[in-house]
Tab-separated table of C-alpha atoms in Angstrom:
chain	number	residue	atom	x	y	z
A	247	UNK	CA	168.976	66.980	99.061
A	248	UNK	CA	166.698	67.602	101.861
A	249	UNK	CA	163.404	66.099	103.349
A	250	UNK	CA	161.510	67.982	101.962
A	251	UNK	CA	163.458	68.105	98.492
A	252	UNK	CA	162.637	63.881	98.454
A	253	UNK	CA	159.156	64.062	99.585
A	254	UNK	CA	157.888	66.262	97.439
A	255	UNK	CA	157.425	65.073	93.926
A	256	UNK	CA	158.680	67.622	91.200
A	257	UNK	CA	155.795	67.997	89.652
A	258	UNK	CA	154.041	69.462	92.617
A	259	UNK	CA	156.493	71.947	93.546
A	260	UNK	CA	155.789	74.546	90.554
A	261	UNK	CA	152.372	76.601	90.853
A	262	UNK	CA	149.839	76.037	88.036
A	263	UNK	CA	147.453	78.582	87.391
A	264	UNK	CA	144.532	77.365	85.394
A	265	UNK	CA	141.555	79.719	84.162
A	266	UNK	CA	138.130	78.489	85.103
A	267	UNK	CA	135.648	79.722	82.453
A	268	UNK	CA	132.865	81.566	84.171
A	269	UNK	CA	129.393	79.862	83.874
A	270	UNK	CA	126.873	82.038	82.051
A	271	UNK	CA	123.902	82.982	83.950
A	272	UNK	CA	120.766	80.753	82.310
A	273	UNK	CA	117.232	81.001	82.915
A	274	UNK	CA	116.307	78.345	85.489
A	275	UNK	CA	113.105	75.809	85.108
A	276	UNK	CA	111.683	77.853	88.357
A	277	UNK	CA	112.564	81.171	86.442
A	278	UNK	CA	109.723	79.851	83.955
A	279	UNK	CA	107.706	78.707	85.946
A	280	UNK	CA	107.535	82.333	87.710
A	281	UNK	CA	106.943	83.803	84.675
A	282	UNK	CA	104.115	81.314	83.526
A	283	UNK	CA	102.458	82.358	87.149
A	284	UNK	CA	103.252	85.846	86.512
A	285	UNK	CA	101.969	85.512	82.217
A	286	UNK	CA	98.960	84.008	83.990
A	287	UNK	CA	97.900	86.839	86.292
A	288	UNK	CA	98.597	89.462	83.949
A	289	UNK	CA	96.331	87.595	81.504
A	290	UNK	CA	93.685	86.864	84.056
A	291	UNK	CA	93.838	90.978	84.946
A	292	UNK	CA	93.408	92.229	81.568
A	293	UNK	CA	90.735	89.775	80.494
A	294	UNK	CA	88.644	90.491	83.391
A	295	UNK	CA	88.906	94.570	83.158
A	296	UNK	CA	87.933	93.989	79.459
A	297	UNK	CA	85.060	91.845	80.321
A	298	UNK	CA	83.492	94.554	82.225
A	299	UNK	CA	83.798	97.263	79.854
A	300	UNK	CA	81.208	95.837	77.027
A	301	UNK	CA	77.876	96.743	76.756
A	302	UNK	CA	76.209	93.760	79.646
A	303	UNK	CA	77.532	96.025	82.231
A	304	UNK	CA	77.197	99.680	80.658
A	305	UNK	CA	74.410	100.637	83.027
A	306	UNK	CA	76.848	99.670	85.850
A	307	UNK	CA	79.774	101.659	84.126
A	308	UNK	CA	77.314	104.728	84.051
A	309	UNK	CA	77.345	104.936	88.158
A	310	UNK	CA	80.517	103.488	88.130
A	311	UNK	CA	82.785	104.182	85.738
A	312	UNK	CA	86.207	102.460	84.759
A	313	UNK	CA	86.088	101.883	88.962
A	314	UNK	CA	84.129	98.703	87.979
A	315	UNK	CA	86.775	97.226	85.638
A	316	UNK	CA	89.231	97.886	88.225
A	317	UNK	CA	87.130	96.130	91.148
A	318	UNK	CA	86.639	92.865	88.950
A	319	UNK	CA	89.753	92.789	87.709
A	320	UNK	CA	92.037	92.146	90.965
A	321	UNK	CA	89.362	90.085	92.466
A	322	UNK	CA	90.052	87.072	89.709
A	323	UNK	CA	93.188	87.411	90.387
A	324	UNK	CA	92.869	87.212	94.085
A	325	UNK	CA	90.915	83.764	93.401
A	326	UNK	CA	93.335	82.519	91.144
A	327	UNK	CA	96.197	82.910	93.975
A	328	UNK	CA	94.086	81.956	96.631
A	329	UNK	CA	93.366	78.585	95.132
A	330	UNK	CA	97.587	78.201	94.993
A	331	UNK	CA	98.543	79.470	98.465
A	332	UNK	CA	97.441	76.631	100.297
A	333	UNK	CA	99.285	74.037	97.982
A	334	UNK	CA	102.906	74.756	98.692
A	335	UNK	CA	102.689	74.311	102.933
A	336	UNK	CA	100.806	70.961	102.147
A	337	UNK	CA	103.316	68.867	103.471
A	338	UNK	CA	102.169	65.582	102.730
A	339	UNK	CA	101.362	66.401	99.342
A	340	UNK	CA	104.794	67.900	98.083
A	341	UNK	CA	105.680	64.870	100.081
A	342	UNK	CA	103.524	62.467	97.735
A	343	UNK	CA	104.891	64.451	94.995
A	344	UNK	CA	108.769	64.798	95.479
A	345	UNK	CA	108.477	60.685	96.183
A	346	UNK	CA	106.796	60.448	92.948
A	347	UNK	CA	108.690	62.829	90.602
A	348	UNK	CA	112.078	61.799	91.892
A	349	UNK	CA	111.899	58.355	89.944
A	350	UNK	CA	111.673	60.632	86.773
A	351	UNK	CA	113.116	63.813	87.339
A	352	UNK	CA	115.509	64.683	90.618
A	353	UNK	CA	116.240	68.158	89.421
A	354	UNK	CA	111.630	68.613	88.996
A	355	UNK	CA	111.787	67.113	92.887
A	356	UNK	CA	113.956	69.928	93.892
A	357	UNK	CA	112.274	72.355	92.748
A	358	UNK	CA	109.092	71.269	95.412
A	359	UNK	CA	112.000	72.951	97.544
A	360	UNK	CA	111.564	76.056	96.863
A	361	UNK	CA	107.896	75.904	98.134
A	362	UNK	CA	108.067	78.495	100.747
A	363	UNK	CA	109.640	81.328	98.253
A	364	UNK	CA	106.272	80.308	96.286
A	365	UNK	CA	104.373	80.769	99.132
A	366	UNK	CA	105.322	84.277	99.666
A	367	UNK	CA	105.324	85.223	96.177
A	368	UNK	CA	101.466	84.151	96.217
A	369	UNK	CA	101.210	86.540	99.545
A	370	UNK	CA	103.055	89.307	98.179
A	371	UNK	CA	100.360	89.106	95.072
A	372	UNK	CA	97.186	88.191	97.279
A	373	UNK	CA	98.244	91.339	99.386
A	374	UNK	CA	98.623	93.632	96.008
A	375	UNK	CA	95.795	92.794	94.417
A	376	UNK	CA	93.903	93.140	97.973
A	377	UNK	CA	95.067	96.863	98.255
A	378	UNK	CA	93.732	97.802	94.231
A	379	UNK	CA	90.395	96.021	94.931
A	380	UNK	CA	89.993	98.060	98.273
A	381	UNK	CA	90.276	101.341	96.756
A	382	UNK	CA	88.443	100.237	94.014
A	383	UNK	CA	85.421	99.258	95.879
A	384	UNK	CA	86.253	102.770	97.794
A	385	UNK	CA	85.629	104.805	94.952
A	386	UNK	CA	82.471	102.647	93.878
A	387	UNK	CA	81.126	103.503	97.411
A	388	UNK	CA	81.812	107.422	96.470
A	389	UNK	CA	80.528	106.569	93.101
A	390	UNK	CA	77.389	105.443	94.716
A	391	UNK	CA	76.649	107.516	97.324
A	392	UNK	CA	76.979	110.675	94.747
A	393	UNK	CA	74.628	109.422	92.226
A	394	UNK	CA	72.060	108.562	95.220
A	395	UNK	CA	72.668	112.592	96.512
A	396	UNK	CA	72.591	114.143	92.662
A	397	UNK	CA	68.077	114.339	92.747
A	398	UNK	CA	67.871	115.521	89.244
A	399	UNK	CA	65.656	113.533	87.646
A	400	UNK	CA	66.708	114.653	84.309
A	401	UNK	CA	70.304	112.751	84.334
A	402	UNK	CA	70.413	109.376	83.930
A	403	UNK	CA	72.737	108.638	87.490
A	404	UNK	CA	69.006	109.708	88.905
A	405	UNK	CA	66.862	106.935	87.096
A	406	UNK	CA	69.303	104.445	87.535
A	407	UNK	CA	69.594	104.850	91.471
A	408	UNK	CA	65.645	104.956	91.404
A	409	UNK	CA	65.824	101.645	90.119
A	410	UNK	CA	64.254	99.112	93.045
A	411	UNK	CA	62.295	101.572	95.123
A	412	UNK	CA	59.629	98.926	96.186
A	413	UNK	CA	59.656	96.230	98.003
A	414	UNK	CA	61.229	93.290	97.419
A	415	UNK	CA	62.906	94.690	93.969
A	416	UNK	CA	65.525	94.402	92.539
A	417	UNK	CA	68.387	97.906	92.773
A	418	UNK	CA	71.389	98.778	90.616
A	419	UNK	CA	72.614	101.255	93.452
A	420	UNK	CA	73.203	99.368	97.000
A	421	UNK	CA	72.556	102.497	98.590
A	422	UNK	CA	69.017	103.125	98.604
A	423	UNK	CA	68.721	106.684	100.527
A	424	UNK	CA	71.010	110.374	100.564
A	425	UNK	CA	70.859	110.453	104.300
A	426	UNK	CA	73.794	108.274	104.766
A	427	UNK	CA	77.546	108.527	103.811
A	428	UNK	CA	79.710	105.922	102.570
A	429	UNK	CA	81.213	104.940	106.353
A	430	UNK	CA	78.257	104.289	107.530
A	431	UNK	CA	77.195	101.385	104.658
A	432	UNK	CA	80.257	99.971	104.834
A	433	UNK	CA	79.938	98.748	108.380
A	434	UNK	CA	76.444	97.938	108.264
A	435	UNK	CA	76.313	96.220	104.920
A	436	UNK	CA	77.510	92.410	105.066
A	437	UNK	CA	79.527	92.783	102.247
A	438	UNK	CA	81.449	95.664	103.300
A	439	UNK	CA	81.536	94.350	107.275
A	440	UNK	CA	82.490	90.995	106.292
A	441	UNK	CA	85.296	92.309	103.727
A	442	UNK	CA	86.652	94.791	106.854
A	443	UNK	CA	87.084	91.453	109.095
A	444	UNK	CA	89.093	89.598	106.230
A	445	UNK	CA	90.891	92.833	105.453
A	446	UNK	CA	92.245	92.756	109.146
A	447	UNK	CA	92.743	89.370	109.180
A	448	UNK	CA	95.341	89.722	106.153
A	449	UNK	CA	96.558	92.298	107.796
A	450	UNK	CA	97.239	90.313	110.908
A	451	UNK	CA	98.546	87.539	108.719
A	452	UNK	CA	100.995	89.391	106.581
A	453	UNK	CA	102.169	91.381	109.397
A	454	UNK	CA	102.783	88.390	111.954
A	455	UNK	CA	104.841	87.021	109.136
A	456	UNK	CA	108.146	89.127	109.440
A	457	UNK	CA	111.398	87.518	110.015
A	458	UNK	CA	111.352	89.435	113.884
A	459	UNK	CA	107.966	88.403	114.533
A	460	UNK	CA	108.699	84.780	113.177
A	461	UNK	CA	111.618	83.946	114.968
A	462	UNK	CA	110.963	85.602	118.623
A	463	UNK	CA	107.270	85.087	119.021
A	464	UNK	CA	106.623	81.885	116.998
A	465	UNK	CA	102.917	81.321	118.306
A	466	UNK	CA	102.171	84.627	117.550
A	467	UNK	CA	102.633	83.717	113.678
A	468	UNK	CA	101.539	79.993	114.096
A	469	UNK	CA	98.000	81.308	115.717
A	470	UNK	CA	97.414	84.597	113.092
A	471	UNK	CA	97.839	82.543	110.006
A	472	UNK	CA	94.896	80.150	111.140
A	473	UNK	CA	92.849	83.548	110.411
A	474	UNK	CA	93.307	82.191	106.541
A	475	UNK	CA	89.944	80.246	107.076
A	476	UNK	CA	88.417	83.206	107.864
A	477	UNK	CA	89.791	84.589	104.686
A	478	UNK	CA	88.303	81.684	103.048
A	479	UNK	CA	85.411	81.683	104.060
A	480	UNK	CA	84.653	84.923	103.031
A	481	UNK	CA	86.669	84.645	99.537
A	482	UNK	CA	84.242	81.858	98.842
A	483	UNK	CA	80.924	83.006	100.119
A	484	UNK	CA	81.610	86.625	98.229
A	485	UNK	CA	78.463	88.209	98.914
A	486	UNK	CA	79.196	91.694	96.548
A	487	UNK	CA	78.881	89.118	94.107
A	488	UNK	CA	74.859	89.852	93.995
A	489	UNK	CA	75.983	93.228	93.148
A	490	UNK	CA	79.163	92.704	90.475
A	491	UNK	CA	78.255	89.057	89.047
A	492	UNK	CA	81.040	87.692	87.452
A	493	UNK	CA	81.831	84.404	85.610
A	494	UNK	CA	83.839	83.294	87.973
A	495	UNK	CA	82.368	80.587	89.720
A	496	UNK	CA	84.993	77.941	88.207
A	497	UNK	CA	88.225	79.564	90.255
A	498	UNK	CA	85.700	80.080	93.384
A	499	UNK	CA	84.710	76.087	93.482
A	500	UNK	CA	88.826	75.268	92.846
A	501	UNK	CA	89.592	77.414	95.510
A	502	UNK	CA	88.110	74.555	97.862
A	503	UNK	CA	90.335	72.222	96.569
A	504	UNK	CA	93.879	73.329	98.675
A	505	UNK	CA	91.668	74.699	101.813
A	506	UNK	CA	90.440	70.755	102.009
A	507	UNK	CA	93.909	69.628	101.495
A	508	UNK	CA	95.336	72.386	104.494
A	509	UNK	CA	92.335	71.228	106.421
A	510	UNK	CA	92.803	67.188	106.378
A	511	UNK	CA	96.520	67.838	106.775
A	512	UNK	CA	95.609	69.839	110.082
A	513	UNK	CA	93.318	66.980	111.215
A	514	UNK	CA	96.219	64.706	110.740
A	515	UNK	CA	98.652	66.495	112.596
A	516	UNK	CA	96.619	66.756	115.762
């Protein structure tokens, strides 16, 4: 018998294959929540484009068209994800929260984890709904401007645009002469200015982002995504909202909520 022969017990020396069952591919906790956050802006979408199609806004529709619905619509759900994307990169908060959920639930702790996926998920949909209200408000310039040029006084696109000729009245078209094009009120108006510079700050801000960016020229992201209070500011103080009221005053005000979490955090750290 030999060395090895003695060493080795017996029953080690034959090869046992046994079959591992494959694990079936569930649906995670964070799968539902997605979909709750998902269920929630779909639901948010519709109900808002429905809102603006009954008869409280049909004199609106008439210069507008379904361009209205289509405005409103991603703009609730802009301040819907705007009141979330602050909450995952509050660091003392998930830190409050994954010391106070652990005691109950270690696998609900982990999943405070995952908070930077969230955060991007909540970019990729602030930056989606951005681009349909855009080109909504686009075509409501177009919209506009056309019913201001058509002068007969026989269709009703005329009346309405005649609406708040004097002084101090109130208007149902923001553009109150035909001697002007739709460039030209969109940098001179404060709403359409103001929602230029917060268009190029999310640019700057989503762009600055990439993985290249990110991991060669750090400061460059670290400084661009302090343009979010500039965002902020001008989610909050939403000026167009003279124009397209909405009742949404209740996600505006909530929106305050992470921006004065981000902001203590901010004073801490320096």
């Amino acid at each position: 018998m030999s060395l090895l022969q003695s060493v080795v017990p017996t029953c080690y020396k034959e090869t046992i294959i046994v079959s591992v069952p494959k694990k079936t591919k569930t649906l995670s906790l964070n799968d539902y929540r997605l979909l709750v956050w998902l269920g929630i802006n779909a639901f948010l979408f519709v109900h808002f484009y429905m809102a603006f199609l009954t008869d409280k806004w049909f004199y609106t529709r008439v210069l507008l068209g379904q361009a209205l619905s289509w405005a409103r619509a991603p703009a609730a759900c802009l301040n819907f994800n705007c009141m979330l994307i602050l909450l995952p990169v509050c660091r003392n908060l998930l830190s409050f929260l994954r010391g106070t959920i652990q005691c109950c639930s270690r696998s609900a702790a982990r999943q405070l984890d995952r908070n930077i996926t969230f955060h991007k998920l909540l970019a990729y949909m602030i930056a989606f709904h951005t681009a349909v209200h855009i080109f909504s408000h686009l075509f409501n310039f177009e919209y506009f401007m056309d019913a201001q040029l058509d002068q007969n006084s026989s269709l009703l696109l005329f009346v309405l645009s005649e609406i708040g000729t004097g002084d101090n009245a109130s208007f149902l078209n923001p553009i109150r002469t035909n001697e002007t094009n739709p460039t030209v009120v969109m940098f001179t108006t404060i709403a359409g200015l103001t929602g230029v510079v917060i268009t190029l700050a999310l640019i700057l801000i989503i762009t600055s982002s990439t993985e290249v960016i990110r991991r060669s020229y750090f400061e460059v992201f670290w400084y661009t995504h302090h343009l979010f209070v500039i965002f902020f500011i001008r989610i909050v103080g939403d000026w167009t909202q003279a124009l397209l009221e909405a009742p949404q005053a209740f996600c505006e005000a909530v929106i305050l909520l992470p921006f004065r979490r981000e902001s203590a955090e901010e004073k801490k750290r320096i």
